[in-house]
C-alpha atoms as a PDB file:
ATOM      1  CA  MET A   1      29.980   2.008 -10.207  1.00  0.00           C
ATOM      2  CA  THR A   2      28.051  -0.980  -8.893  1.00  0.00           C
ATOM      3  CA  GLU A   3      27.870  -4.478 -10.299  1.00  0.00           C
ATOM      4  CA  ARG A   4      24.603  -5.453 -11.969  1.00  0.00           C
ATOM      5  CA  ALA A   5      22.514  -7.959 -10.058  1.00  0.00           C
ATOM      6  CA  HIS A   6      22.853 -11.599 -11.030  1.00  0.00           C
ATOM      7  CA  GLU A   7      19.817 -13.674 -11.985  1.00  0.00           C
ATOM      8  CA  SER A   8      20.182 -15.746  -8.805  1.00  0.00           C
ATOM      9  CA  ASP A   9      20.188 -12.566  -6.686  1.00  0.00           C
ATOM     10  CA  ILE A  10      17.067 -11.314  -8.439  1.00  0.00           C
ATOM     11  CA  ALA A  11      15.375 -14.701  -7.999  1.00  0.00           C
ATOM     12  CA  GLU A  12      16.238 -14.669  -4.289  1.00  0.00           C
ATOM     13  CA  LEU A  13      14.842 -11.146  -3.877  1.00  0.00           C
ATOM     14  CA  ALA A  14      11.669 -12.137  -5.753  1.00  0.00           C
ATOM     15  CA  THR A  15      11.230 -15.121  -3.419  1.00  0.00           C
ATOM     16  CA  VAL A  16      11.775 -12.999  -0.314  1.00  0.00           C
ATOM     17  CA  PHE A  17       9.348 -10.405  -1.654  1.00  0.00           C
ATOM     18  CA  SER A  18       6.733 -13.113  -2.321  1.00  0.00           C
ATOM     19  CA  ASP A  19       7.198 -14.305   1.260  1.00  0.00           C
ATOM     20  CA  LEU A  20       6.679 -10.726   2.461  1.00  0.00           C
ATOM     21  CA  VAL A  21       3.478 -10.387   0.420  1.00  0.00           C
ATOM     22  CA  ARG A  22       2.104 -13.633   1.886  1.00  0.00           C
ATOM     23  CA  SER A  23       3.014 -12.447   5.384  1.00  0.00           C
ATOM     24  CA  SER A  24       1.320  -9.130   4.671  1.00  0.00           C
ATOM     25  CA  ILE A  25      -1.867 -10.936   3.625  1.00  0.00           C
ATOM     26  CA  ARG A  26      -1.829 -12.910   6.891  1.00  0.00           C
ATOM     27  CA  THR A  27      -1.269  -9.664   8.798  1.00  0.00           C
ATOM     28  CA  ARG A  28      -4.199  -8.061   6.987  1.00  0.00           C
ATOM     29  CA  ARG A  29      -6.444 -10.941   8.084  1.00  0.00           C
ATOM     30  CA  LEU A  30      -5.258 -10.534  11.670  1.00  0.00           C
ATOM     31  CA  PHE A  31      -5.794  -6.788  11.474  1.00  0.00           C
ATOM     32  CA  LEU A  32      -9.359  -7.254  10.266  1.00  0.00           C
ATOM     33  CA  ALA A  33     -10.072  -9.705  13.072  1.00  0.00           C
ATOM     34  CA  LYS A  34      -8.750  -7.329  15.707  1.00  0.00           C
ATOM     35  CA  ALA A  35     -10.011  -4.017  14.277  1.00  0.00           C
ATOM     36  CA  ARG A  36     -11.026  -1.822  17.197  1.00  0.00           C
ATOM     37  CA  TYR A  37     -13.375   0.466  15.336  1.00  0.00           C
ATOM     38  CA  ASN A  38     -15.223  -2.154  13.277  1.00  0.00           C
ATOM     39  CA  LEU A  39     -14.011  -0.449  10.114  1.00  0.00           C
ATOM     40  CA  GLU A  40     -13.123  -2.509   7.120  1.00  0.00           C
ATOM     41  CA  TRP A  41      -9.497  -2.490   6.046  1.00  0.00           C
ATOM     42  CA  SER A  42     -10.407  -0.533   2.937  1.00  0.00           C
ATOM     43  CA  SER A  43     -12.090   2.115   5.103  1.00  0.00           C
ATOM     44  CA  GLN A  44      -8.885   2.466   7.113  1.00  0.00           C
ATOM     45  CA  LEU A  45      -6.983   2.897   3.854  1.00  0.00           C
ATOM     46  CA  LEU A  46      -9.557   5.390   2.611  1.00  0.00           C
ATOM     47  CA  ILE A  47      -9.258   7.500   5.767  1.00  0.00           C
ATOM     48  CA  SER A  48      -5.452   7.383   5.487  1.00  0.00           C
ATOM     49  CA  CYS A  49      -5.693   8.426   1.842  1.00  0.00           C
ATOM     50  CA  VAL A  50      -7.864  11.431   2.733  1.00  0.00           C
ATOM     51  CA  VAL A  51      -5.557  12.394   5.613  1.00  0.00           C
ATOM     52  CA  ASN A  52      -2.433  12.087   3.454  1.00  0.00           C
ATOM     53  CA  GLU A  53      -3.792  13.539   0.185  1.00  0.00           C
ATOM     54  CA  GLY A  54      -6.715  15.697   1.282  1.00  0.00           C
ATOM     55  CA  PRO A  55      -8.735  17.689   0.971  1.00  0.00           C
ATOM     56  CA  VAL A  56      -9.533  15.516  -2.006  1.00  0.00           C
ATOM     57  CA  ARG A  57     -12.431  14.509  -4.229  1.00  0.00           C
ATOM     58  CA  ALA A  58     -13.814  10.987  -3.941  1.00  0.00           C
ATOM     59  CA  SER A  59     -12.916  10.426  -7.619  1.00  0.00           C
ATOM     60  CA  VAL A  60      -9.266  11.102  -6.804  1.00  0.00           C
ATOM     61  CA  VAL A  61      -9.434   8.679  -3.876  1.00  0.00           C
ATOM     62  CA  SER A  62     -10.798   6.057  -6.290  1.00  0.00           C
ATOM     63  CA  GLU A  63      -7.874   6.663  -8.641  1.00  0.00           C
ATOM     64  CA  ILE A  64      -5.255   6.559  -5.883  1.00  0.00           C
ATOM     65  CA  MET A  65      -6.702   3.395  -4.359  1.00  0.00           C
ATOM     66  CA  GLU A  66      -7.424   1.916  -7.796  1.00  0.00           C
ATOM     67  CA  ALA A  67     -10.921   1.094  -6.586  1.00  0.00           C
ATOM     68  CA  ASP A  68     -14.308   1.215  -8.240  1.00  0.00           C
ATOM     69  CA  PRO A  69     -15.811   4.712  -7.808  1.00  0.00           C
ATOM     70  CA  SER A  70     -19.175   3.321  -6.693  1.00  0.00           C
ATOM     71  CA  THR A  71     -17.479   1.249  -3.964  1.00  0.00           C
ATOM     72  CA  VAL A  72     -15.517   4.270  -2.752  1.00  0.00           C
ATOM     73  CA  SER A  73     -18.683   6.363  -2.856  1.00  0.00           C
ATOM     74  CA  ARG A  74     -20.508   3.891  -0.586  1.00  0.00           C
ATOM     75  CA  GLN A  75     -17.557   3.730   1.821  1.00  0.00           C
ATOM     76  CA  VAL A  76     -17.280   7.524   1.890  1.00  0.00           C
ATOM     77  CA  ALA A  77     -20.997   7.859   2.618  1.00  0.00           C
ATOM     78  CA  GLN A  78     -20.672   5.460   5.559  1.00  0.00           C
ATOM     79  CA  LEU A  79     -17.551   7.218   6.896  1.00  0.00           C
ATOM     80  CA  VAL A  80     -19.361  10.562   6.655  1.00  0.00           C
ATOM     81  CA  ARG A  81     -22.370   9.110   8.529  1.00  0.00           C
ATOM     82  CA  ASP A  82     -20.023   7.656  11.165  1.00  0.00           C
ATOM     83  CA  GLY A  83     -18.289  11.016  11.624  1.00  0.00           C
ATOM     84  CA  TYR A  84     -14.826  10.096  10.299  1.00  0.00           C
ATOM     85  CA  LEU A  85     -15.001  12.263   7.169  1.00  0.00           C
ATOM     86  CA  GLU A  86     -16.921  15.329   6.095  1.00  0.00           C
ATOM     87  CA  ARG A  87     -17.701  16.853   2.750  1.00  0.00           C
ATOM     88  CA  ARG A  88     -16.828  20.474   2.034  1.00  0.00           C
ATOM     89  CA  ALA A  89     -17.543  22.525  -1.063  1.00  0.00           C
ATOM     90  CA  ASP A  90     -14.679  22.587  -3.543  1.00  0.00           C
ATOM     91  CA  PRO A  91     -13.574  26.236  -3.756  1.00  0.00           C
ATOM     92  CA  ASP A  92     -12.578  25.682  -7.411  1.00  0.00           C
ATOM     93  CA  ASP A  93     -15.902  24.069  -8.356  1.00  0.00           C
ATOM     94  CA  GLY A  94     -18.904  24.688  -6.115  1.00  0.00           C
ATOM     95  CA  ARG A  95     -20.746  21.713  -7.644  1.00  0.00           C
ATOM     96  CA  ALA A  96     -18.124  19.281  -6.333  1.00  0.00           C
ATOM     97  CA  SER A  97     -17.195  18.379  -2.793  1.00  0.00           C
ATOM     98  CA  LEU A  98     -13.891  17.631  -1.142  1.00  0.00           C
ATOM     99  CA  LEU A  99     -13.382  14.991   1.520  1.00  0.00           C
ATOM    100  CA  VAL A 100     -11.775  16.150   4.746  1.00  0.00           C
ATOM    101  CA  PRO A 101     -11.085  14.076   7.851  1.00  0.00           C
ATOM    102  CA  THR A 102     -12.969  15.100  10.971  1.00  0.00           C
ATOM    103  CA  GLU A 103     -11.272  15.211  14.347  1.00  0.00           C
ATOM    104  CA  ARG A 104     -12.604  11.682  14.893  1.00  0.00           C
ATOM    105  CA  GLY A 105     -11.045  10.572  11.590  1.00  0.00           C
ATOM    106  CA  LEU A 106      -7.730  12.211  12.475  1.00  0.00           C
ATOM    107  CA  GLN A 107      -7.805  10.541  15.885  1.00  0.00           C
ATOM    108  CA  LEU A 108      -8.404   7.140  14.248  1.00  0.00           C
ATOM    109  CA  HIS A 109      -5.537   7.777  11.834  1.00  0.00           C
ATOM    110  CA  ARG A 110      -3.172   8.842  14.645  1.00  0.00           C
ATOM    111  CA  GLU A 111      -4.109   5.742  16.658  1.00  0.00           C
ATOM    112  CA  HIS A 112      -3.449   3.550  13.633  1.00  0.00           C
ATOM    113  CA  LEU A 113      -0.009   5.154  13.192  1.00  0.00           C
ATOM    114  CA  ARG A 114       0.770   4.819  16.908  1.00  0.00           C
ATOM    115  CA  VAL A 115      -0.060   1.105  16.917  1.00  0.00           C
ATOM    116  CA  ARG A 116       1.828   0.538  13.650  1.00  0.00           C
ATOM    117  CA  ASN A 117       4.937   2.403  14.821  1.00  0.00           C
ATOM    118  CA  ALA A 118       4.938   0.673  18.227  1.00  0.00           C
ATOM    119  CA  HIS A 119       4.791  -2.692  16.488  1.00  0.00           C
ATOM    120  CA  PHE A 120       7.713  -1.808  14.208  1.00  0.00           C
ATOM    121  CA  ALA A 121       9.693  -0.471  17.175  1.00  0.00           C
ATOM    122  CA  ARG A 122       9.288  -3.820  18.955  1.00  0.00           C
ATOM    123  CA  MET A 123      10.038  -5.790  15.810  1.00  0.00           C
ATOM    124  CA  LEU A 124      13.161  -3.785  14.898  1.00  0.00           C
ATOM    125  CA  GLY A 125      14.375  -3.042  18.418  1.00  0.00           C
ATOM    126  CA  GLU A 126      17.654  -4.895  17.912  1.00  0.00           C
ATOM    127  CA  TRP A 127      18.548  -3.242  14.623  1.00  0.00           C
ATOM    128  CA  ASP A 128      21.132  -0.506  14.746  1.00  0.00           C
ATOM    129  CA  GLU A 129      20.402   2.966  13.416  1.00  0.00           C
ATOM    130  CA  GLY A 130      22.551   2.564  10.302  1.00  0.00           C
ATOM    131  CA  ASP A 131      20.856  -0.689   9.285  1.00  0.00           C
ATOM    132  CA  LEU A 132      17.421   0.874   9.774  1.00  0.00           C
ATOM    133  CA  ARG A 133      18.299   3.889   7.656  1.00  0.00           C
ATOM    134  CA  ARG A 134      19.916   1.814   4.899  1.00  0.00           C
ATOM    135  CA  PHE A 135      17.019  -0.650   4.790  1.00  0.00           C
ATOM    136  CA  SER A 136      14.513   2.214   4.685  1.00  0.00           C
ATOM    137  CA  GLU A 137      16.438   3.830   1.836  1.00  0.00           C
ATOM    138  CA  LEU A 138      16.606   0.593  -0.153  1.00  0.00           C
ATOM    139  CA  LEU A 139      12.980  -0.282   0.549  1.00  0.00           C
ATOM    140  CA  ARG A 140      11.874   3.183  -0.575  1.00  0.00           C
ATOM    141  CA  ARG A 141      13.860   2.718  -3.792  1.00  0.00           C
ATOM    142  CA  PHE A 142      12.496  -0.806  -4.301  1.00  0.00           C
ATOM    143  CA  THR A 143       8.919   0.376  -3.714  1.00  0.00           C
ATOM    144  CA  ALA A 144       9.296   3.217  -6.215  1.00  0.00           C
ATOM    145  CA  ASP A 145      10.684   0.841  -8.848  1.00  0.00           C
ATOM    146  CA  TYR A 146       8.048  -1.790  -8.065  1.00  0.00           C
ATOM    147  CA  GLU A 147       5.272   0.796  -8.388  1.00  0.00           C
ATOM    148  CA  LYS A 148       6.740   2.128 -11.628  1.00  0.00           C
ATOM    149  CA  HIS A 149       6.735  -1.361 -13.174  1.00  0.00           C
ATOM    150  CA  ARG A 150       3.807  -3.063 -11.427  1.00  0.00           C
ATOM    151  CA  LYS A 151       1.259  -2.326 -14.135  1.00  0.00           C
ATOM    152  CA  THR A 152       3.538  -3.851 -16.779  1.00  0.00           C
ATOM    153  CA  TRP A 153       3.839  -7.204 -14.980  1.00  0.00           C
ATOM    154  CA  PHE A 154       1.790  -9.017 -17.624  1.00  0.00           C
ATOM    155  CA  ASP A 155       2.504  -6.841 -20.639  1.00  0.00           C
ATOM    156  CA  GLU A 156       2.677  -8.817 -23.831  1.00  0.00           C
ATOM    157  CA  ASP A 157       5.608  -6.671 -24.930  1.00  0.00           C
ATOM    158  CA  ALA A 158       7.713  -7.593 -21.906  1.00  0.00           C
ATOM    159  CA  GLU A 159      10.718  -9.676 -22.810  1.00  0.00           C
ATOM    160  CA  PRO A 160      10.362 -13.158 -21.299  1.00  0.00           C
ATOM    161  CA  SER A 161      13.260 -14.679 -19.436  1.00  0.00           C
ATOM    162  CA  ARG A 162      15.269 -17.410 -21.128  1.00  0.00           C
ATOM    163  CA  ASP A 163      13.588 -20.089 -18.998  1.00  0.00           C
ATOM    164  CA  ALA A 164      10.088 -18.773 -19.749  1.00  0.00           C
ATOM    165  CA  ALA A 165      10.932 -18.607 -23.456  1.00  0.00           C
ATOM    166  CA  GLN A 166      12.241 -22.200 -23.342  1.00  0.00           C
ATOM    167  CA  LEU A 167       9.072 -23.435 -21.619  1.00  0.00           C
ATOM    168  CA  ALA A 168       6.934 -21.658 -24.188  1.00  0.00           C
ATOM    169  CA  SER A 169       8.855 -23.154 -27.103  1.00  0.00           C
ATOM    170  CA  GLN A 170       8.686 -26.648 -25.520  1.00  0.00           C
ATOM    171  CA  ARG A 171       4.887 -26.325 -25.201  1.00  0.00           C
ATOM    172  CA  GLU A 172       4.643 -25.336 -28.878  1.00  0.00           C
ATOM    173  CA  SER A 173       6.665 -28.383 -30.009  1.00  0.00           C
END
């Protein structure tokens, strides 16, 4: 049986995670500036979504990416015109179409993965195999828990911490 995390440990993890998010935002900006294929970041994500989840309807892509359907529809239309995706009839519903990556889209996705993996290999080159596996396991677990609770971040029913409750009561006084 493991010990429950202390508040200071949770606060430290939250700070480190916030630092990671800020770093990720800076990386996203760099990625956009250096994009080889002049595709927007969201288009890269959309292609990855279709590769990983497809064949898939655009409405499902919108749900997965939590994006406005009209925005996804415009991006899909452009990616179809540019030859990264194609529409195919849905065998379950001939009125609907499924998005499928073309060879060009698959090539773009593979190149993205190659560049990403090469970067991580350089970055983590001094880590030993056990540390990599353990970190990956913990990060996978953290991500699953984060995703499970992310939509409840600002729920009114969530129990505030003691400090937040104290601040609230001080403001009311």
